[in-house]
Structures are given as C-alpha cells and as structure tokens.
C-alpha cells in the first residue's frame, strides 16, 4: 500500500499543468519562453496573467493534496511522511510526461510545505524569497539562501526530523535544478545611487516648471 501512495504522489506531482494550460489557453508551448522551464513563471511570460495564476495554484495543489491526505486520512508520520512529501517534488522536477525534463519545483514545494506545516514554512520561505531576491542577482542563489533561512527557522521552532528530512531532499532537488545558476557567483544587485543636493534641486525645479 505504501508503494501505491508513493507512486500516486509522484504522478500527481508530475502533472505538467503549466504546459497543458499554455497549449489549451494560450495556444503555445511555454517552454519557448524565458529559461525554457515548464512552470508557471513562463506561463506569465507567454502572456497569460490569469492563466499563470491558475498554473501556480494547480502546481501548489498537486504538492499539497497528497501530503494532506497522507497526514490526515492515512495517518502517516515520520520517515514515511517525509518520503511521500518528496514524491510530488520529484515528480514535478523529473516529470515522465515531459520525458524527465520537468520544472524547477518551486510552486509544488510551497504546496508540500503547506501540507506539512499549513502556513508556517510557506510564509517563512515566501518572505525569505522576497528578501533575498531583492539583493541577490542570481535567482538560484536567492532561492538557496531562502531555503537556508527556512532551515534556521525549522531548527529553532520545529526541529522535527520529518521536516528536516523533507528540507534536505527539497534542497537537493533545488540545487540540481538550479545548478547552472549556482555555477555563477551570487553577486549583489546594484542599487541606484542617491542624488546629491545639487541633483535634488534640479529635479525639484524641473518638477515645478
């Protein structure tokens, strides 16, 4: 029975909703846009704002639902729950429906963490992503730093071996899927220099003219 649950969770995560929605609603292959990733971000890039929102929700849901069912219906916990929680992430990252070339597994990971901690881990991860993306130039490094921030939170607030196992597997998938980014130095984004007093006077005069 455990094997069946794991296979179903993997196949659930493997469903390429973004690619399917791109074909059905936008009449295009979203992998032709941006970084070629078959995820919700490229649905946005292909011109489908609300379709992109729907794709992100579906990618999150396919990670959340198997974990919630395993926890609250089947009563799974410990290493079995950790193994199942990683299945949707692996399914999305290495989708057999796309010849093993799946997405970067960010949205589905948020769904998995919702299933594990409801609001806590997704909130921490989302806030840390927002923070690091403001300062780090390379997106893969920003994501990895956000994951490290989540690890610190888990160690301080919820040092549960189950959550730490999921974190480790999730981080390894992120490292593999973002390996091209991680070969670059992270770098900091340049901030526009503040205008000096003379510049400010010129700007005020221009605005008042």
PDB file of N, CA, C and O in Angstrom, residues 92-160:
ATOM      1  N   UNK A  92       7.426  16.543 -10.195  1.00  0.00           N
ATOM      2  CA  UNK A  92       7.422  17.793 -10.961  1.00  0.00           C
ATOM      3  C   UNK A  92       8.788  18.037 -11.606  1.00  0.00           C
ATOM      4  O   UNK A  92       8.864  18.449 -12.767  1.00  0.00           O
ATOM      5  N   UNK A  93       9.854  17.782 -10.858  1.00  0.00           N
ATOM      6  CA  UNK A  93      11.204  18.073 -11.355  1.00  0.00           C
ATOM      7  C   UNK A  93      11.635  17.115 -12.465  1.00  0.00           C
ATOM      8  O   UNK A  93      12.412  17.498 -13.346  1.00  0.00           O
ATOM      9  N   UNK A  94      11.128  15.876 -12.433  1.00  0.00           N
ATOM     10  CA  UNK A  94      11.545  14.864 -13.413  1.00  0.00           C
ATOM     11  C   UNK A  94      10.306  14.195 -14.013  1.00  0.00           C
ATOM     12  O   UNK A  94      10.200  12.968 -14.042  1.00  0.00           O
ATOM     13  N   UNK A  95       9.396  15.009 -14.491  1.00  0.00           N
ATOM     14  CA  UNK A  95       8.094  14.523 -14.954  1.00  0.00           C
ATOM     15  C   UNK A  95       8.221  13.532 -16.114  1.00  0.00           C
ATOM     16  O   UNK A  95       8.786  13.866 -17.171  1.00  0.00           O
ATOM     17  N   UNK A  96       7.678  12.321 -15.959  1.00  0.00           N
ATOM     18  CA  UNK A  96       7.690  11.376 -17.086  1.00  0.00           C
ATOM     19  C   UNK A  96       6.813  11.848 -18.244  1.00  0.00           C
ATOM     20  O   UNK A  96       7.002  11.412 -19.375  1.00  0.00           O
ATOM     21  N   UNK A  97       5.865  12.740 -17.955  1.00  0.00           N
ATOM     22  CA  UNK A  97       5.024  13.282 -19.021  1.00  0.00           C
ATOM     23  C   UNK A  97       5.799  14.239 -19.926  1.00  0.00           C
ATOM     24  O   UNK A  97       5.337  14.565 -21.016  1.00  0.00           O
ATOM     25  N   UNK A  98       6.967  14.691 -19.459  1.00  0.00           N
ATOM     26  CA  UNK A  98       7.807  15.603 -20.243  1.00  0.00           C
ATOM     27  C   UNK A  98       9.164  14.982 -20.541  1.00  0.00           C
ATOM     28  O   UNK A  98      10.150  15.685 -20.729  1.00  0.00           O
ATOM     29  N   UNK A  99       9.200  13.669 -20.561  1.00  0.00           N
ATOM     30  CA  UNK A  99      10.458  12.982 -20.852  1.00  0.00           C
ATOM     31  C   UNK A  99      11.510  13.162 -19.779  1.00  0.00           C
ATOM     32  O   UNK A  99      12.708  13.105 -20.069  1.00  0.00           O
ATOM     33  N   UNK A 100      11.078  13.375 -18.536  1.00  0.00           N
ATOM     34  CA  UNK A 100      12.018  13.556 -17.431  1.00  0.00           C
ATOM     35  C   UNK A 100      12.532  14.972 -17.270  1.00  0.00           C
ATOM     36  O   UNK A 100      13.286  15.256 -16.336  1.00  0.00           O
ATOM     37  N   UNK A 101      12.115  15.884 -18.176  1.00  0.00           N
ATOM     38  CA  UNK A 101      12.586  17.268 -18.111  1.00  0.00           C
ATOM     39  C   UNK A 101      11.500  18.160 -17.511  1.00  0.00           C
ATOM     40  O   UNK A 101      10.800  18.886 -18.212  1.00  0.00           O
ATOM     41  N   UNK A 102      11.368  18.069 -16.202  1.00  0.00           N
ATOM     42  CA  UNK A 102      10.327  18.821 -15.517  1.00  0.00           C
ATOM     43  C   UNK A 102      10.771  20.211 -15.123  1.00  0.00           C
ATOM     44  O   UNK A 102      11.803  20.715 -15.571  1.00  0.00           O
ATOM     45  N   UNK A 103       9.970  20.821 -14.257  1.00  0.00           N
ATOM     46  CA  UNK A 103      10.226  22.194 -13.839  1.00  0.00           C
ATOM     47  C   UNK A 103      11.171  22.285 -12.656  1.00  0.00           C
ATOM     48  O   UNK A 103      11.749  21.282 -12.201  1.00  0.00           O
ATOM     49  N   UNK A 104      11.309  23.493 -12.141  1.00  0.00           N
ATOM     50  CA  UNK A 104      12.256  23.753 -11.053  1.00  0.00           C
ATOM     51  C   UNK A 104      11.655  23.523  -9.676  1.00  0.00           C
ATOM     52  O   UNK A 104      12.331  23.700  -8.663  1.00  0.00           O
ATOM     53  N   UNK A 105      10.376  23.178  -9.630  1.00  0.00           N
ATOM     54  CA  UNK A 105       9.729  22.642  -8.415  1.00  0.00           C
ATOM     55  C   UNK A 105       9.529  23.659  -7.303  1.00  0.00           C
ATOM     56  O   UNK A 105       9.413  23.273  -6.144  1.00  0.00           O
ATOM     57  N   UNK A 106       9.432  24.940  -7.633  1.00  0.00           N
ATOM     58  CA  UNK A 106       9.246  25.935  -6.582  1.00  0.00           C
ATOM     59  C   UNK A 106       7.795  25.946  -6.093  1.00  0.00           C
ATOM     60  O   UNK A 106       7.533  25.824  -4.892  1.00  0.00           O
ATOM     61  N   UNK A 107       6.829  26.079  -7.015  1.00  0.00           N
ATOM     62  CA  UNK A 107       5.421  26.150  -6.602  1.00  0.00           C
ATOM     63  C   UNK A 107       4.973  24.857  -5.929  1.00  0.00           C
ATOM     64  O   UNK A 107       4.284  24.884  -4.904  1.00  0.00           O
ATOM     65  N   UNK A 108       5.365  23.711  -6.476  1.00  0.00           N
ATOM     66  CA  UNK A 108       4.960  22.442  -5.879  1.00  0.00           C
ATOM     67  C   UNK A 108       5.578  22.279  -4.490  1.00  0.00           C
ATOM     68  O   UNK A 108       4.958  21.694  -3.586  1.00  0.00           O
ATOM     69  N   UNK A 109       6.775  22.824  -4.287  1.00  0.00           N
ATOM     70  CA  UNK A 109       7.404  22.762  -2.960  1.00  0.00           C
ATOM     71  C   UNK A 109       6.605  23.576  -1.945  1.00  0.00           C
ATOM     72  O   UNK A 109       6.434  23.147  -0.793  1.00  0.00           O
ATOM     73  N   UNK A 110       6.133  24.737  -2.361  1.00  0.00           N
ATOM     74  CA  UNK A 110       5.275  25.518  -1.463  1.00  0.00           C
ATOM     75  C   UNK A 110       4.051  24.701  -1.063  1.00  0.00           C
ATOM     76  O   UNK A 110       3.635  24.706   0.100  1.00  0.00           O
ATOM     77  N   UNK A 111       3.461  23.994  -2.030  1.00  0.00           N
ATOM     78  CA  UNK A 111       2.300  23.166  -1.719  1.00  0.00           C
ATOM     79  C   UNK A 111       2.630  22.071  -0.721  1.00  0.00           C
ATOM     80  O   UNK A 111       1.850  21.801   0.210  1.00  0.00           O
ATOM     81  N   UNK A 112       3.777  21.429  -0.892  1.00  0.00           N
ATOM     82  CA  UNK A 112       4.192  20.380   0.039  1.00  0.00           C
ATOM     83  C   UNK A 112       4.359  20.938   1.447  1.00  0.00           C
ATOM     84  O   UNK A 112       3.900  20.339   2.430  1.00  0.00           O
ATOM     85  N   UNK A 113       4.971  22.115   1.557  1.00  0.00           N
ATOM     86  CA  UNK A 113       5.178  22.700   2.883  1.00  0.00           C
ATOM     87  C   UNK A 113       3.864  23.162   3.514  1.00  0.00           C
ATOM     88  O   UNK A 113       3.726  23.152   4.737  1.00  0.00           O
ATOM     89  N   UNK A 114       2.894  23.538   2.681  1.00  0.00           N
ATOM     90  CA  UNK A 114       1.550  23.813   3.221  1.00  0.00           C
ATOM     91  C   UNK A 114       0.981  22.538   3.829  1.00  0.00           C
ATOM     92  O   UNK A 114       0.422  22.539   4.937  1.00  0.00           O
ATOM     93  N   UNK A 115       1.123  21.427   3.120  1.00  0.00           N
ATOM     94  CA  UNK A 115       0.629  20.155   3.639  1.00  0.00           C
ATOM     95  C   UNK A 115       1.302  19.736   4.934  1.00  0.00           C
ATOM     96  O   UNK A 115       0.683  19.101   5.795  1.00  0.00           O
ATOM     97  N   UNK A 116       2.564  20.107   5.102  1.00  0.00           N
ATOM     98  CA  UNK A 116       3.324  19.702   6.292  1.00  0.00           C
ATOM     99  C   UNK A 116       3.130  20.640   7.478  1.00  0.00           C
ATOM    100  O   UNK A 116       3.080  20.186   8.629  1.00  0.00           O
ATOM    101  N   UNK A 117       3.061  21.944   7.215  1.00  0.00           N
ATOM    102  CA  UNK A 117       3.053  22.919   8.321  1.00  0.00           C
ATOM    103  C   UNK A 117       1.925  23.945   8.215  1.00  0.00           C
ATOM    104  O   UNK A 117       1.912  24.904   8.987  1.00  0.00           O
ATOM    105  N   UNK A 118       1.010  23.749   7.277  1.00  0.00           N
ATOM    106  CA  UNK A 118      -0.092  24.671   6.993  1.00  0.00           C
ATOM    107  C   UNK A 118       0.466  26.018   6.532  1.00  0.00           C
ATOM    108  O   UNK A 118       0.800  26.156   5.377  1.00  0.00           O
ATOM    109  N   UNK A 119       0.649  26.983   7.432  1.00  0.00           N
ATOM    110  CA  UNK A 119       1.054  28.321   6.981  1.00  0.00           C
ATOM    111  C   UNK A 119       2.508  28.657   7.303  1.00  0.00           C
ATOM    112  O   UNK A 119       3.106  29.507   6.648  1.00  0.00           O
ATOM    113  N   UNK A 120       3.102  27.995   8.286  1.00  0.00           N
ATOM    114  CA  UNK A 120       4.389  28.463   8.821  1.00  0.00           C
ATOM    115  C   UNK A 120       5.530  28.423   7.808  1.00  0.00           C
ATOM    116  O   UNK A 120       6.113  29.449   7.453  1.00  0.00           O
ATOM    117  N   UNK A 121       5.896  27.239   7.341  1.00  0.00           N
ATOM    118  CA  UNK A 121       7.043  27.126   6.427  1.00  0.00           C
ATOM    119  C   UNK A 121       6.821  27.889   5.121  1.00  0.00           C
ATOM    120  O   UNK A 121       7.740  28.583   4.658  1.00  0.00           O
ATOM    121  N   UNK A 122       5.612  27.817   4.491  1.00  0.00           N
ATOM    122  CA  UNK A 122       5.421  28.604   3.268  1.00  0.00           C
ATOM    123  C   UNK A 122       5.561  30.099   3.494  1.00  0.00           C
ATOM    124  O   UNK A 122       6.096  30.817   2.638  1.00  0.00           O
ATOM    125  N   UNK A 123       5.098  30.583   4.648  1.00  0.00           N
ATOM    126  CA  UNK A 123       5.216  32.017   4.946  1.00  0.00           C
ATOM    127  C   UNK A 123       6.673  32.417   5.109  1.00  0.00           C
ATOM    128  O   UNK A 123       7.132  33.415   4.542  1.00  0.00           O
ATOM    129  N   UNK A 124       7.425  31.630   5.883  1.00  0.00           N
ATOM    130  CA  UNK A 124       8.849  31.930   6.092  1.00  0.00           C
ATOM    131  C   UNK A 124       9.596  31.863   4.765  1.00  0.00           C
ATOM    132  O   UNK A 124      10.378  32.767   4.423  1.00  0.00           O
ATOM    133  N   UNK A 125       9.350  30.815   3.988  1.00  0.00           N
ATOM    134  CA  UNK A 125      10.045  30.661   2.718  1.00  0.00           C
ATOM    135  C   UNK A 125       9.681  31.788   1.754  1.00  0.00           C
ATOM    136  O   UNK A 125      10.555  32.333   1.071  1.00  0.00           O
ATOM    137  N   UNK A 126       8.408  32.165   1.714  1.00  0.00           N
ATOM    138  CA  UNK A 126       7.981  33.243   0.827  1.00  0.00           C
ATOM    139  C   UNK A 126       8.607  34.573   1.204  1.00  0.00           C
ATOM    140  O   UNK A 126       9.075  35.316   0.329  1.00  0.00           O
ATOM    141  N   UNK A 127       8.626  34.887   2.489  1.00  0.00           N
ATOM    142  CA  UNK A 127       9.226  36.147   2.942  1.00  0.00           C
ATOM    143  C   UNK A 127      10.728  36.174   2.661  1.00  0.00           C
ATOM    144  O   UNK A 127      11.275  37.201   2.233  1.00  0.00           O
ATOM    145  N   UNK A 128      11.388  35.051   2.902  1.00  0.00           N
ATOM    146  CA  UNK A 128      12.826  34.994   2.658  1.00  0.00           C
ATOM    147  C   UNK A 128      13.152  35.049   1.167  1.00  0.00           C
ATOM    148  O   UNK A 128      14.161  35.635   0.769  1.00  0.00           O
ATOM    149  N   UNK A 129      12.290  34.458   0.338  1.00  0.00           N
ATOM    150  CA  UNK A 129      12.481  34.584  -1.103  1.00  0.00           C
ATOM    151  C   UNK A 129      12.381  36.042  -1.534  1.00  0.00           C
ATOM    152  O   UNK A 129      13.200  36.536  -2.311  1.00  0.00           O
ATOM    153  N   UNK A 130      11.368  36.721  -1.022  1.00  0.00           N
ATOM    154  CA  UNK A 130      11.190  38.141  -1.344  1.00  0.00           C
ATOM    155  C   UNK A 130      12.417  38.940  -0.907  1.00  0.00           C
ATOM    156  O   UNK A 130      12.921  39.799  -1.649  1.00  0.00           O
ATOM    157  N   UNK A 131      12.915  38.644   0.293  1.00  0.00           N
ATOM    158  CA  UNK A 131      14.070  39.367   0.825  1.00  0.00           C
ATOM    159  C   UNK A 131      15.314  39.128  -0.027  1.00  0.00           C
ATOM    160  O   UNK A 131      15.970  40.083  -0.475  1.00  0.00           O
ATOM    161  N   UNK A 132      15.637  37.850  -0.269  1.00  0.00           N
ATOM    162  CA  UNK A 132      16.882  37.558  -0.982  1.00  0.00           C
ATOM    163  C   UNK A 132      16.811  37.945  -2.450  1.00  0.00           C
ATOM    164  O   UNK A 132      17.842  38.327  -3.029  1.00  0.00           O
ATOM    165  N   UNK A 133      15.645  37.871  -3.070  1.00  0.00           N
ATOM    166  CA  UNK A 133      15.536  38.294  -4.467  1.00  0.00           C
ATOM    167  C   UNK A 133      15.753  39.794  -4.623  1.00  0.00           C
ATOM    168  O   UNK A 133      16.098  40.268  -5.706  1.00  0.00           O
ATOM    169  N   UNK A 134      15.546  40.549  -3.572  1.00  0.00           N
ATOM    170  CA  UNK A 134      15.802  41.995  -3.633  1.00  0.00           C
ATOM    171  C   UNK A 134      17.290  42.301  -3.728  1.00  0.00           C
ATOM    172  O   UNK A 134      17.669  43.330  -4.291  1.00  0.00           O
ATOM    173  N   UNK A 135      18.144  41.426  -3.180  1.00  0.00           N
ATOM    174  CA  UNK A 135      19.554  41.756  -3.060  1.00  0.00           C
ATOM    175  C   UNK A 135      20.491  40.860  -3.882  1.00  0.00           C
ATOM    176  O   UNK A 135      21.592  41.288  -4.216  1.00  0.00           O
ATOM    177  N   UNK A 136      20.042  39.638  -4.184  1.00  0.00           N
ATOM    178  CA  UNK A 136      20.919  38.688  -4.878  1.00  0.00           C
ATOM    179  C   UNK A 136      20.582  38.666  -6.364  1.00  0.00           C
ATOM    180  O   UNK A 136      19.419  38.539  -6.753  1.00  0.00           O
ATOM    181  N   UNK A 137      21.597  38.791  -7.180  1.00  0.00           N
ATOM    182  CA  UNK A 137      21.412  38.913  -8.634  1.00  0.00           C
ATOM    183  C   UNK A 137      20.995  37.599  -9.287  1.00  0.00           C
ATOM    184  O   UNK A 137      20.180  37.601 -10.210  1.00  0.00           O
ATOM    185  N   UNK A 138      21.538  36.472  -8.840  1.00  0.00           N
ATOM    186  CA  UNK A 138      21.279  35.170  -9.458  1.00  0.00           C
ATOM    187  C   UNK A 138      20.142  34.479  -8.708  1.00  0.00           C
ATOM    188  O   UNK A 138      20.242  34.234  -7.500  1.00  0.00           O
ATOM    189  N   UNK A 139      19.084  34.134  -9.432  1.00  0.00           N
ATOM    190  CA  UNK A 139      17.869  33.624  -8.782  1.00  0.00           C
ATOM    191  C   UNK A 139      18.107  32.301  -8.058  1.00  0.00           C
ATOM    192  O   UNK A 139      17.514  32.057  -6.998  1.00  0.00           O
ATOM    193  N   UNK A 140      18.961  31.435  -8.613  1.00  0.00           N
ATOM    194  CA  UNK A 140      19.231  30.170  -7.950  1.00  0.00           C
ATOM    195  C   UNK A 140      19.854  30.349  -6.570  1.00  0.00           C
ATOM    196  O   UNK A 140      19.506  29.634  -5.617  1.00  0.00           O
ATOM    197  N   UNK A 141      20.749  31.316  -6.458  1.00  0.00           N
ATOM    198  CA  UNK A 141      21.364  31.609  -5.153  1.00  0.00           C
ATOM    199  C   UNK A 141      20.349  32.224  -4.197  1.00  0.00           C
ATOM    200  O   UNK A 141      20.364  31.918  -2.992  1.00  0.00           O
ATOM    201  N   UNK A 142      19.474  33.073  -4.706  1.00  0.00           N
ATOM    202  CA  UNK A 142      18.443  33.665  -3.858  1.00  0.00           C
ATOM    203  C   UNK A 142      17.538  32.572  -3.285  1.00  0.00           C
ATOM    204  O   UNK A 142      17.184  32.589  -2.095  1.00  0.00           O
ATOM    205  N   UNK A 143      17.164  31.607  -4.126  1.00  0.00           N
ATOM    206  CA  UNK A 143      16.329  30.505  -3.659  1.00  0.00           C
ATOM    207  C   UNK A 143      17.059  29.658  -2.628  1.00  0.00           C
ATOM    208  O   UNK A 143      16.479  29.266  -1.603  1.00  0.00           O
ATOM    209  N   UNK A 144      18.334  29.375  -2.869  1.00  0.00           N
ATOM    210  CA  UNK A 144      19.098  28.558  -1.924  1.00  0.00           C
ATOM    211  C   UNK A 144      19.264  29.271  -0.583  1.00  0.00           C
ATOM    212  O   UNK A 144      19.159  28.649   0.483  1.00  0.00           O
ATOM    213  N   UNK A 145      19.491  30.573  -0.619  1.00  0.00           N
ATOM    214  CA  UNK A 145      19.591  31.339   0.631  1.00  0.00           C
ATOM    215  C   UNK A 145      18.259  31.365   1.370  1.00  0.00           C
ATOM    216  O   UNK A 145      18.215  31.317   2.607  1.00  0.00           O
ATOM    217  N   UNK A 146      17.155  31.428   0.623  1.00  0.00           N
ATOM    218  CA  UNK A 146      15.833  31.369   1.256  1.00  0.00           C
ATOM    219  C   UNK A 146      15.629  30.008   1.921  1.00  0.00           C
ATOM    220  O   UNK A 146      15.077  29.923   3.027  1.00  0.00           O
ATOM    221  N   UNK A 147      16.085  28.947   1.267  1.00  0.00           N
ATOM    222  CA  UNK A 147      15.981  27.617   1.869  1.00  0.00           C
ATOM    223  C   UNK A 147      16.843  27.504   3.125  1.00  0.00           C
ATOM    224  O   UNK A 147      16.436  26.879   4.116  1.00  0.00           O
ATOM    225  N   UNK A 148      18.023  28.101   3.101  1.00  0.00           N
ATOM    226  CA  UNK A 148      18.877  28.098   4.304  1.00  0.00           C
ATOM    227  C   UNK A 148      18.204  28.868   5.440  1.00  0.00           C
ATOM    228  O   UNK A 148      18.290  28.469   6.607  1.00  0.00           O
ATOM    229  N   UNK A 149      17.531  29.952   5.092  1.00  0.00           N
ATOM    230  CA  UNK A 149      16.785  30.718   6.098  1.00  0.00           C
ATOM    231  C   UNK A 149      15.662  29.871   6.688  1.00  0.00           C
ATOM    232  O   UNK A 149      15.405  29.910   7.900  1.00  0.00           O
ATOM    233  N   UNK A 150      14.980  29.106   5.820  1.00  0.00           N
ATOM    234  CA  UNK A 150      13.930  28.204   6.309  1.00  0.00           C
ATOM    235  C   UNK A 150      14.510  27.149   7.236  1.00  0.00           C
ATOM    236  O   UNK A 150      13.902  26.805   8.264  1.00  0.00           O
ATOM    237  N   UNK A 151      15.692  26.639   6.906  1.00  0.00           N
ATOM    238  CA  UNK A 151      16.334  25.644   7.768  1.00  0.00           C
ATOM    239  C   UNK A 151      16.588  26.214   9.160  1.00  0.00           C
ATOM    240  O   UNK A 151      16.342  25.538  10.167  1.00  0.00           O
ATOM    241  N   UNK A 152      17.077  27.434   9.227  1.00  0.00           N
ATOM    242  CA  UNK A 152      17.316  28.064  10.534  1.00  0.00           C
ATOM    243  C   UNK A 152      16.014  28.143  11.317  1.00  0.00           C
ATOM    244  O   UNK A 152      15.955  27.831  12.518  1.00  0.00           O
ATOM    245  N   UNK A 153      14.936  28.547  10.643  1.00  0.00           N
ATOM    246  CA  UNK A 153      13.633  28.630  11.321  1.00  0.00           C
ATOM    247  C   UNK A 153      13.199  27.261  11.841  1.00  0.00           C
ATOM    248  O   UNK A 153      12.746  27.137  12.987  1.00  0.00           O
ATOM    249  N   UNK A 154      13.329  26.228  10.999  1.00  0.00           N
ATOM    250  CA  UNK A 154      12.910  24.892  11.418  1.00  0.00           C
ATOM    251  C   UNK A 154      13.727  24.409  12.611  1.00  0.00           C
ATOM    252  O   UNK A 154      13.179  23.804  13.549  1.00  0.00           O
ATOM    253  N   UNK A 155      15.031  24.655  12.589  1.00  0.00           N
ATOM    254  CA  UNK A 155      15.881  24.215  13.706  1.00  0.00           C
ATOM    255  C   UNK A 155      15.515  24.915  14.998  1.00  0.00           C
ATOM    256  O   UNK A 155      15.587  24.318  16.085  1.00  0.00           O
ATOM    257  N   UNK A 156      15.098  26.172  14.902  1.00  0.00           N
ATOM    258  CA  UNK A 156      14.746  26.930  16.096  1.00  0.00           C
ATOM    259  C   UNK A 156      13.325  26.646  16.577  1.00  0.00           C
ATOM    260  O   UNK A 156      13.074  26.540  17.780  1.00  0.00           O
ATOM    261  N   UNK A 157      12.397  26.532  15.634  1.00  0.00           N
ATOM    262  CA  UNK A 157      10.981  26.438  16.004  1.00  0.00           C
ATOM    263  C   UNK A 157      10.419  25.022  15.927  1.00  0.00           C
ATOM    264  O   UNK A 157       9.558  24.654  16.731  1.00  0.00           O
ATOM    265  N   UNK A 158      10.878  24.232  14.961  1.00  0.00           N
ATOM    266  CA  UNK A 158      10.323  22.882  14.756  1.00  0.00           C
ATOM    267  C   UNK A 158      11.434  21.907  14.368  1.00  0.00           C
ATOM    268  O   UNK A 158      11.511  21.484  13.217  1.00  0.00           O
ATOM    269  N   UNK A 159      12.297  21.546  15.305  1.00  0.00           N
ATOM    270  CA  UNK A 159      13.390  20.617  14.980  1.00  0.00           C
ATOM    271  C   UNK A 159      12.897  19.172  14.852  1.00  0.00           C
ATOM    272  O   UNK A 159      13.384  18.257  15.510  1.00  0.00           O
ATOM    273  N   UNK A 160      11.911  19.000  13.992  1.00  0.00           N
ATOM    274  CA  UNK A 160      11.295  17.697  13.763  1.00  0.00           C
ATOM    275  C   UNK A 160      12.078  16.967  12.677  1.00  0.00           C
ATOM    276  O   UNK A 160      12.251  17.495  11.573  1.00  0.00           O
TER     277      UNK A 160
END
